[in-house]
Structures are given as C-alpha cells and as structure tokens.
Short mmCIF file of C-alpha atoms in Angstrom, two decimals:
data_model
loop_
_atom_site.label_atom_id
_atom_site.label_comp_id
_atom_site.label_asym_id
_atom_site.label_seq_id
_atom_site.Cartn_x
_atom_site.Cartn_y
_atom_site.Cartn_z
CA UNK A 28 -10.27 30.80 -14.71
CA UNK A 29 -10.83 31.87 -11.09
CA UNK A 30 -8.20 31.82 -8.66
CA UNK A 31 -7.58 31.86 -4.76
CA UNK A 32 -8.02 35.11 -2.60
CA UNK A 33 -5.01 35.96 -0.94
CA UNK A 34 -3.37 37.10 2.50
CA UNK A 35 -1.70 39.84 3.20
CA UNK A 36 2.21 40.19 3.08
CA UNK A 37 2.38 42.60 5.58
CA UNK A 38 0.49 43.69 8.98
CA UNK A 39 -0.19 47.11 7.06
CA UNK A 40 -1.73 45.92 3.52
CA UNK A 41 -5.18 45.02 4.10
CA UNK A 42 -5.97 47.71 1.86
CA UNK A 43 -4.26 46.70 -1.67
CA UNK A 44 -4.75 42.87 -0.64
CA UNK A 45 -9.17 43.19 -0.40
CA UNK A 46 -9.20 45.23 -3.20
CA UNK A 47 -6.92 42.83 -5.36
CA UNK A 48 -9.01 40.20 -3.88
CA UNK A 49 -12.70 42.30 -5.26
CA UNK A 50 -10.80 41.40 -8.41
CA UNK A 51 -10.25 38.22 -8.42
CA UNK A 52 -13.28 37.10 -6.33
CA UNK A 53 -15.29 38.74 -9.37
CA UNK A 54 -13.54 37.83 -12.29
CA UNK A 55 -11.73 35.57 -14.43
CA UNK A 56 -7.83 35.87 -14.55
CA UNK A 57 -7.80 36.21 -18.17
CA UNK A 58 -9.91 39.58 -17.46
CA UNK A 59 -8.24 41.19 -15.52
CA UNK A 60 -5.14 43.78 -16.79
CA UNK A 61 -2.26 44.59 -14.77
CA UNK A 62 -3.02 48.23 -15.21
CA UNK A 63 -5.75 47.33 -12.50
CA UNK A 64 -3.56 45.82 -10.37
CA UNK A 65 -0.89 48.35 -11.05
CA UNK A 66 -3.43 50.84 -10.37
CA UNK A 67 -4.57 50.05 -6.62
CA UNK A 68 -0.99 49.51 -5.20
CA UNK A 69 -0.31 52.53 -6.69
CA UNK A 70 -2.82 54.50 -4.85
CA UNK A 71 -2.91 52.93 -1.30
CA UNK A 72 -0.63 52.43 1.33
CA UNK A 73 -0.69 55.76 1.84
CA UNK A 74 -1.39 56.21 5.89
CA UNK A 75 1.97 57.30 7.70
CA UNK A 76 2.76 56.22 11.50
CA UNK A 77 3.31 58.41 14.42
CA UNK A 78 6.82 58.54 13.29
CA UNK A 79 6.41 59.40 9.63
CA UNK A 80 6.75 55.75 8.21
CA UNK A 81 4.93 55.86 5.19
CA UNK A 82 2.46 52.85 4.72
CA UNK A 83 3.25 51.90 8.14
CA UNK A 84 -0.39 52.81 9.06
CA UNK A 85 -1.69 51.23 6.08
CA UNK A 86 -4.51 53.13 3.50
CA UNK A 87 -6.40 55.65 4.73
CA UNK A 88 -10.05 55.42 3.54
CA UNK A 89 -9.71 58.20 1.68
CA UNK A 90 -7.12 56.34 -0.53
CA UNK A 91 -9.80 53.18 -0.84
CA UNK A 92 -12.64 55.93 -1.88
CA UNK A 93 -10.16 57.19 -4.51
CA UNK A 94 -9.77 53.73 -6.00
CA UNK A 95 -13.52 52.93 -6.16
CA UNK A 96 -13.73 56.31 -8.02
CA UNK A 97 -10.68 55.30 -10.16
CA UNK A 98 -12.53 51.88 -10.97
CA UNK A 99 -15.56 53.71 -12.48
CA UNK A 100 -13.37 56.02 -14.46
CA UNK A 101 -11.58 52.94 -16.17
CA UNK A 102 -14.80 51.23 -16.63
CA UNK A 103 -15.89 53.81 -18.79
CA UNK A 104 -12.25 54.33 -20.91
CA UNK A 105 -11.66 50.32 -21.02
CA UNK A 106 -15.27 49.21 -21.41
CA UNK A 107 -14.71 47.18 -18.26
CA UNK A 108 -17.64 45.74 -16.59
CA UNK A 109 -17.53 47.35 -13.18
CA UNK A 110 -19.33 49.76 -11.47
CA UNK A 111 -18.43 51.14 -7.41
CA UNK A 112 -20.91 52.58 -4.97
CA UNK A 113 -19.01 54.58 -1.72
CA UNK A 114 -21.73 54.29 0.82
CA UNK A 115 -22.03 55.47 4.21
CA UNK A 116 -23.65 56.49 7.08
CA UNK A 117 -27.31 55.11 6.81
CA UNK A 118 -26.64 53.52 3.65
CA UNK A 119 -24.16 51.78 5.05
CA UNK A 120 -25.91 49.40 7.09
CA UNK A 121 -26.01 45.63 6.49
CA UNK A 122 -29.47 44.02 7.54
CA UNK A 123 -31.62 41.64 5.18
CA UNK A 124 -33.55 44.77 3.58
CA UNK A 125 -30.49 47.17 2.64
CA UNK A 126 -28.65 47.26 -0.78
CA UNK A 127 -25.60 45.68 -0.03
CA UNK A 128 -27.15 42.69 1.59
CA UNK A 129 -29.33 42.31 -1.23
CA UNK A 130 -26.89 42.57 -3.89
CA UNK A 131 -24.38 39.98 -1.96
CA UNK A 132 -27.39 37.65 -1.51
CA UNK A 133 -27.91 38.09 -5.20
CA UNK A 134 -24.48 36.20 -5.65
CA UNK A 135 -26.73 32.77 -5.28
CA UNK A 136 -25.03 30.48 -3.73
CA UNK A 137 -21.04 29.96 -1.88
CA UNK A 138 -20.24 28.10 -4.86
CA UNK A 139 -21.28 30.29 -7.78
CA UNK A 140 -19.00 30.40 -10.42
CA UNK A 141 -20.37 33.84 -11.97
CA UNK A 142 -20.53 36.23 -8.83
CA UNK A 143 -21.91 39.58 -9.73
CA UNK A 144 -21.28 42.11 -6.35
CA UNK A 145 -18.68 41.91 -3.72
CA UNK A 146 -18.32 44.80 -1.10
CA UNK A 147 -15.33 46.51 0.67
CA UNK A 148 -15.67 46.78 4.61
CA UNK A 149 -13.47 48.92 6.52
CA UNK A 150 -13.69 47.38 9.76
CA UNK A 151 -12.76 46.72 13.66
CA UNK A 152 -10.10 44.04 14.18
CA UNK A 153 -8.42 43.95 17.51
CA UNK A 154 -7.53 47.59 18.33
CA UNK A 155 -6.55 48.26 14.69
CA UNK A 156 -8.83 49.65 11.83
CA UNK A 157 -9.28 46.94 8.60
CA UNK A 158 -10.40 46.33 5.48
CA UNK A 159 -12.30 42.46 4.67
CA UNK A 160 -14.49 41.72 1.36
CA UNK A 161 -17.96 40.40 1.91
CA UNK A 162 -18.85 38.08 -0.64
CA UNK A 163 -21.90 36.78 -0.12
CA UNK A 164 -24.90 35.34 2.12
CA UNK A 165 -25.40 32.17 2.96
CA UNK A 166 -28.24 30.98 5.78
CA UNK A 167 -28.58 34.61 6.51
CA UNK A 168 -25.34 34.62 7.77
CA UNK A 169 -22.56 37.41 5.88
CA UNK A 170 -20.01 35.44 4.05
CA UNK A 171 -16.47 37.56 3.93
CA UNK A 172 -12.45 36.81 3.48
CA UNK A 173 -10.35 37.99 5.92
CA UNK A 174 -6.81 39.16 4.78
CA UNK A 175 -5.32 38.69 7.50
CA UNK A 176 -3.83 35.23 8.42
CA UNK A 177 -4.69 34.36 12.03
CA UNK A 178 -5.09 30.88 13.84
CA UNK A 179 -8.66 30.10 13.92
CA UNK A 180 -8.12 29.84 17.70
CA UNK A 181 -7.46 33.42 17.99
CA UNK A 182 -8.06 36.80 16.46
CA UNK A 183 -11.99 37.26 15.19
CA UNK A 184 -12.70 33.90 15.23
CA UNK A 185 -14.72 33.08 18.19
CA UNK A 186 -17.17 30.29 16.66
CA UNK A 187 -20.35 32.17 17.27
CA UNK A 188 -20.58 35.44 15.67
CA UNK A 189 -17.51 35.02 13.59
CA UNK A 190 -16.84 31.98 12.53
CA UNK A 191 -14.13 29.98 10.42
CA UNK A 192 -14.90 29.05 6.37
CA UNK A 193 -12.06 26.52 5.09
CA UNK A 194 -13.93 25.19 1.64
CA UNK A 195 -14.25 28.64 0.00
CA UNK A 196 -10.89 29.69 -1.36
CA UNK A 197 -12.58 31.19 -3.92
CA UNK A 198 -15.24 33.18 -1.75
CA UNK A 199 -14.98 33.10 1.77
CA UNK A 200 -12.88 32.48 5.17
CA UNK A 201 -15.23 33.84 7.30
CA UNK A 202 -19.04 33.61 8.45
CA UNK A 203 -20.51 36.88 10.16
CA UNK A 204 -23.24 37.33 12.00
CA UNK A 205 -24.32 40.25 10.14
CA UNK A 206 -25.26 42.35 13.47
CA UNK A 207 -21.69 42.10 14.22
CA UNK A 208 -21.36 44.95 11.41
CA UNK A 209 -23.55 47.60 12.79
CA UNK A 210 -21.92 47.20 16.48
CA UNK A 211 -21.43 50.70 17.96
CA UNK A 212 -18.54 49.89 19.98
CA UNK A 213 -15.24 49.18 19.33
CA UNK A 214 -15.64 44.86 18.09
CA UNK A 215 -14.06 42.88 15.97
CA UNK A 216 -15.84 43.64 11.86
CA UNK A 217 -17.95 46.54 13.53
CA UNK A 218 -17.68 48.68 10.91
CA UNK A 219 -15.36 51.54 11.67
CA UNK A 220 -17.07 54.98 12.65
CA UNK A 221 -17.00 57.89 14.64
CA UNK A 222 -19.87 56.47 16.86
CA UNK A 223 -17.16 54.03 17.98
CA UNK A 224 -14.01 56.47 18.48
CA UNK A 225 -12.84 56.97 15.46
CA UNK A 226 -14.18 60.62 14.57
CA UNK A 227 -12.22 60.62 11.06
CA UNK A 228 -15.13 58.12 9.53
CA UNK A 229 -18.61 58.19 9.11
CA UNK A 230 -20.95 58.30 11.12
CA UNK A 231 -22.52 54.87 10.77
CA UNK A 232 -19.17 53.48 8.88
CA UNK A 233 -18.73 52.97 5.16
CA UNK A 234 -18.90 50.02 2.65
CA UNK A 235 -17.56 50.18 -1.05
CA UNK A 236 -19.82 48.27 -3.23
CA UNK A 237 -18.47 46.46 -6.29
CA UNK A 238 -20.75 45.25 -9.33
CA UNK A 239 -20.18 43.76 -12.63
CA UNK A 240 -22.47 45.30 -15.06
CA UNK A 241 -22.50 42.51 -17.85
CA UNK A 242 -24.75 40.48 -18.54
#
C-alpha cells in the first residue's frame, strides 16, 4: 500500500520530511522499517542558528549526503532495494539529456503505481535554502512535492514556471519548468550553489538520486 507525501511540521524540517517522503513516494508501507525512518531523523536537523539553536537552521547538506551514504550501507546489510547517487556540479544539471531527468522520466507516467527513481533537490525558496523531491516528468515539465505548505496564491507558485499539482498525493504538488533548476541567481527551486551566493555548495548545486534496484 502507498500512502500520501507529507508536509512539514516545522519551518526548519524540509530535510527529514523529503527524505521520509523518497520513502514513501517509492515504496509500499509494508516495506518500509522504522529503522529507516528512525535513521534519517536521527541524522538531520543538524544546522544551528546564529544563536546556537540547534535544528533551528534545519540540515545542512552535509547531513542529507550522510543519509544517502547511510541508505546504500543498509541496502547492502538489509538486502533493501535502494541505491543513492550524490551528484553535483555538472552532473547535477536537469535538462532532457542528463541522468536524473532520464531516470525520473523513466517513472512512466504521474500515476504509476511502481515508481523506480525519485531525486532529492536542495533548492531556492524565498530567501531560505530547501529541500523538494522530484518525482517525475510529465509533458516535459519536472514533476516535484513541495514540503512546505503554502497557499497556492503565494510562495513558488506563480502559474507559469511553477505551478500547482492537487491530484497527485501520491507523486506530486508541483509542476517545474525544468530551467527553473539550473537558474544562476538566487529563484525560487534554483538549485542552491555557490554561483548564486551561497559559497558552502557546489558549484552548479547538488541532487541526491534515489533508485530501487529490484526488478
């Protein structure tokens, strides 16, 4: 049984929320063990404020690397079909001939009941950094989820590049414009790099991509 992606509780756990939300976008409830879940709350939150709060600047994405590398590590212990892929810079680009488009395209289509790749975005939003899973392609067009709850009047949403999903729980709450990604300035789901001030990421961003590996 699939389930629902979820929002956030918080304004600070983007993080734990897309990465529970890889989970469940890929696989069946009955698959998944709490020691996953368990697992990434465990290991994000991690980012501390200006005045030591911990969490209260989310999870760095050194924390979110650490996961994807955790992931592979249970795979191989738990004989769990998943496999991660930290990419960056150049790889990290989303156009119709990269890897990640291809392997969200190779989802088929919105409605699919046996995705096979979702990817991790660490993003733009507002002035803020964020994390959103892309989920798939549909009329060339990125399909993602959003964690964080917004009116579709505001925020992102501005009905062009960005634009409002509201019959995909399972999938999607968002339709990108899959230039928007590879912005170099600071715009909403640009991803988040040091070409547009943020000289603590890569270069030309990063993207975390998430396969199963059964057949």
């Amino acid at each position: 049984m699939r389930i629902p992606l979820i929002y956030q509780m918080t304004r600070y756990d983007c993080g734990p929320t897309t990465l529970v939300n890889a989970l469940r976008f890929l696989y069946e409830r009955e698959e998944i063990d709490p020691e996953l879940v368990r697992a990434v709350y465990a290991r994000t939150l991690d980012d501390f404020s200006e005045d030591g709060e911990l969490g209260k600047m989310g999870t760095s994405h050194q924390a979110m690397r650490h996961v994807a590398r955790y992931l592979n590590v249970y795979a191989r212990g738990a004989a769990f079909p998943v496999e991660t892929r930290i990419l960056s810079g150049a790889d990290a680009r989303l156009a119709p001939d990269s890897a990640v488009y291809r392997a969200l395209a190779s989802n088929g289509t919105a409605k699919n009941r046996r995705p096979r790749a979702a990817a991790i975005a660490r993003v733009w939003h507002g002035a803020n950094g964020h994390y959103i899973l892309l989920t798939g392609v549909e009329d060339g067009r990125v399909l993602a989820f959003d964690p964080f709850l917004e009116d579709a009047d505001g925020g992102a949403v501005d009905g062009t590049v960005i634009r409002e999903v509201r019959d995909l729980p399972l999938a999607a709450n968002r339709s990108v414009d899959v230039r928007a990604f590879n912005r170099d300035v600071r715009a909403d789901y640009a991803l988040k790099s040091s070409r547009n001030a943020d000289p603590s990421d890569p270069e030309g961003g990063e993207l975390i991509l998430i396969r199963r590996t059964d057949r």
